C-alpha cells in the first residue's frame, strides 16, 4: 500500500469517526426515552412495530418521536462526500 493511499484512508477514517462521535453525542445528549428510541431507529434500524413493542409505546408516539426530531439535521461536506443524519 502506498503512503499516499494510506494517508488518504487514515484521513477518511478520522473524518468518519468524528461524524459518528458527534452523532452519538447528539443522540445520547437528548433527554428521557429519546436517546434509546432514536438509537434503535437510526442505528439498529428497528421498525416502528419493534419500537412499539420494545418501548411499550403507541404507533402515534413513535411518529411523534420521529417528527419532533426530524427538525434536527446535521450536515457535513468534505472532499465531495456528503454526510447527513436526520434525527
PDB file of C-alpha atoms in Angstrom:
ATOM      1  CA  UNK A   1       0.000   0.000   0.000  1.00  0.00           C
ATOM      2  CA  UNK A   2       1.450   3.370  -0.983  1.00  0.00           C
ATOM      3  CA  UNK A   3       1.974   6.104   1.591  1.00  0.00           C
ATOM      4  CA  UNK A   4      -0.421   8.431  -0.234  1.00  0.00           C
ATOM      5  CA  UNK A   5      -3.198   5.848  -0.218  1.00  0.00           C
ATOM      6  CA  UNK A   6      -2.627   5.012   3.439  1.00  0.00           C
ATOM      7  CA  UNK A   7      -2.659   8.709   4.313  1.00  0.00           C
ATOM      8  CA  UNK A   8      -5.916   9.218   2.418  1.00  0.00           C
ATOM      9  CA  UNK A   9      -7.586   6.248   4.120  1.00  0.00           C
ATOM     10  CA  UNK A  10      -6.382   7.369   7.565  1.00  0.00           C
ATOM     11  CA  UNK A  11      -7.780  10.877   6.973  1.00  0.00           C
ATOM     12  CA  UNK A  12     -11.089   9.478   5.733  1.00  0.00           C
ATOM     13  CA  UNK A  13     -11.308   7.227   8.793  1.00  0.00           C
ATOM     14  CA  UNK A  14     -10.663  10.201  11.102  1.00  0.00           C
ATOM     15  CA  UNK A  15     -13.450  12.221   9.434  1.00  0.00           C
ATOM     16  CA  UNK A  16     -15.974   9.405   9.643  1.00  0.00           C
ATOM     17  CA  UNK A  17     -15.035   8.732  13.274  1.00  0.00           C
ATOM     18  CA  UNK A  18     -15.588  12.416  14.084  1.00  0.00           C
ATOM     19  CA  UNK A  19     -19.036  12.332  12.446  1.00  0.00           C
ATOM     20  CA  UNK A  20     -20.027   9.174  14.307  1.00  0.00           C
ATOM     21  CA  UNK A  21     -18.784  10.569  17.626  1.00  0.00           C
ATOM     22  CA  UNK A  22     -20.807  13.734  17.036  1.00  0.00           C
ATOM     23  CA  UNK A  23     -23.888  11.695  16.144  1.00  0.00           C
ATOM     24  CA  UNK A  24     -23.573   9.521  19.259  1.00  0.00           C
ATOM     25  CA  UNK A  25     -23.069  12.588  21.443  1.00  0.00           C
ATOM     26  CA  UNK A  26     -26.150  14.293  19.953  1.00  0.00           C
ATOM     27  CA  UNK A  27     -28.361  11.233  20.413  1.00  0.00           C
ATOM     28  CA  UNK A  28     -27.148  10.396  23.905  1.00  0.00           C
ATOM     29  CA  UNK A  29     -27.410  14.040  24.962  1.00  0.00           C
ATOM     30  CA  UNK A  30     -31.165  14.017  24.464  1.00  0.00           C
ATOM     31  CA  UNK A  31     -33.485  13.595  27.417  1.00  0.00           C
ATOM     32  CA  UNK A  32     -35.938  10.918  28.531  1.00  0.00           C
ATOM     33  CA  UNK A  33     -36.512   7.828  26.410  1.00  0.00           C
ATOM     34  CA  UNK A  34     -35.485   9.710  23.296  1.00  0.00           C
ATOM     35  CA  UNK A  35     -31.827   8.571  23.148  1.00  0.00           C
ATOM     36  CA  UNK A  36     -32.741   4.880  23.275  1.00  0.00           C
ATOM     37  CA  UNK A  37     -35.580   5.229  20.782  1.00  0.00           C
ATOM     38  CA  UNK A  38     -33.515   7.288  18.331  1.00  0.00           C
ATOM     39  CA  UNK A  39     -30.579   4.863  18.631  1.00  0.00           C
ATOM     40  CA  UNK A  40     -32.871   1.948  17.836  1.00  0.00           C
ATOM     41  CA  UNK A  41     -34.477   3.882  14.991  1.00  0.00           C
ATOM     42  CA  UNK A  42     -31.287   5.068  13.287  1.00  0.00           C
ATOM     43  CA  UNK A  43     -28.505   2.648  14.221  1.00  0.00           C
ATOM     44  CA  UNK A  44     -30.387  -0.579  14.836  1.00  0.00           C
ATOM     45  CA  UNK A  45     -32.872   0.221  12.032  1.00  0.00           C
ATOM     46  CA  UNK A  46     -35.759  -1.021  14.117  1.00  0.00           C
ATOM     47  CA  UNK A  47     -39.194  -0.969  12.565  1.00  0.00           C
ATOM     48  CA  UNK A  48     -41.978   1.053  14.114  1.00  0.00           C
ATOM     49  CA  UNK A  49     -43.565  -2.173  15.330  1.00  0.00           C
ATOM     50  CA  UNK A  50     -40.331  -3.232  17.039  1.00  0.00           C
ATOM     51  CA  UNK A  51     -40.058   0.209  18.689  1.00  0.00           C
ATOM     52  CA  UNK A  52     -43.662  -0.007  19.859  1.00  0.00           C
ATOM     53  CA  UNK A  53     -43.151  -3.421  21.458  1.00  0.00           C
ATOM     54  CA  UNK A  54     -39.737  -2.731  22.994  1.00  0.00           C
ATOM     55  CA  UNK A  55     -40.668   0.653  24.493  1.00  0.00           C
ATOM     56  CA  UNK A  56     -44.358  -0.027  25.180  1.00  0.00           C
ATOM     57  CA  UNK A  57     -45.481   2.987  23.188  1.00  0.00           C
ATOM     58  CA  UNK A  58     -48.157   3.564  20.573  1.00  0.00           C
ATOM     59  CA  UNK A  59     -47.751   3.992  16.826  1.00  0.00           C
ATOM     60  CA  UNK A  60     -48.682   7.663  17.306  1.00  0.00           C
ATOM     61  CA  UNK A  61     -45.931   8.112  19.906  1.00  0.00           C
ATOM     62  CA  UNK A  62     -43.308   6.651  17.547  1.00  0.00           C
ATOM     63  CA  UNK A  63     -44.484   9.129  14.907  1.00  0.00           C
ATOM     64  CA  UNK A  64     -44.190  11.995  17.413  1.00  0.00           C
ATOM     65  CA  UNK A  65     -40.650  10.984  18.368  1.00  0.00           C
ATOM     66  CA  UNK A  66     -39.684  10.876  14.706  1.00  0.00           C
ATOM     67  CA  UNK A  67     -41.463  14.137  13.885  1.00  0.00           C
ATOM     68  CA  UNK A  68     -40.011  16.003  16.855  1.00  0.00           C
ATOM     69  CA  UNK A  69     -36.510  15.037  15.870  1.00  0.00           C
ATOM     70  CA  UNK A  70     -36.972  15.410  12.130  1.00  0.00           C
ATOM     71  CA  UNK A  71     -36.193  19.081  12.652  1.00  0.00           C
ATOM     72  CA  UNK A  72     -32.674  18.276  13.835  1.00  0.00           C
ATOM     73  CA  UNK A  73     -30.374  17.702  10.940  1.00  0.00           C
ATOM     74  CA  UNK A  74     -26.596  17.536  10.853  1.00  0.00           C
ATOM     75  CA  UNK A  75     -24.889  18.055   7.535  1.00  0.00           C
ATOM     76  CA  UNK A  76     -21.226  17.899   6.767  1.00  0.00           C
ATOM     77  CA  UNK A  77     -19.455  18.132   3.470  1.00  0.00           C
ATOM     78  CA  UNK A  78     -15.855  17.099   2.914  1.00  0.00           C
ATOM     79  CA  UNK A  79     -13.968  16.468  -0.292  1.00  0.00           C
ATOM     80  CA  UNK A  80     -17.077  15.853  -2.352  1.00  0.00           C
ATOM     81  CA  UNK A  81     -18.581  13.498   0.213  1.00  0.00           C
ATOM     82  CA  UNK A  82     -21.957  14.356   1.665  1.00  0.00           C
ATOM     83  CA  UNK A  83     -22.971  13.127   5.089  1.00  0.00           C
ATOM     84  CA  UNK A  84     -26.373  13.747   6.613  1.00  0.00           C
ATOM     85  CA  UNK A  85     -28.034  12.425   9.733  1.00  0.00           C
ATOM     86  CA  UNK A  86     -31.678  13.129  10.424  1.00  0.00           C
ATOM     87  CA  UNK A  87     -32.796  12.541  13.965  1.00  0.00           C
TER      88      UNK A  87
END
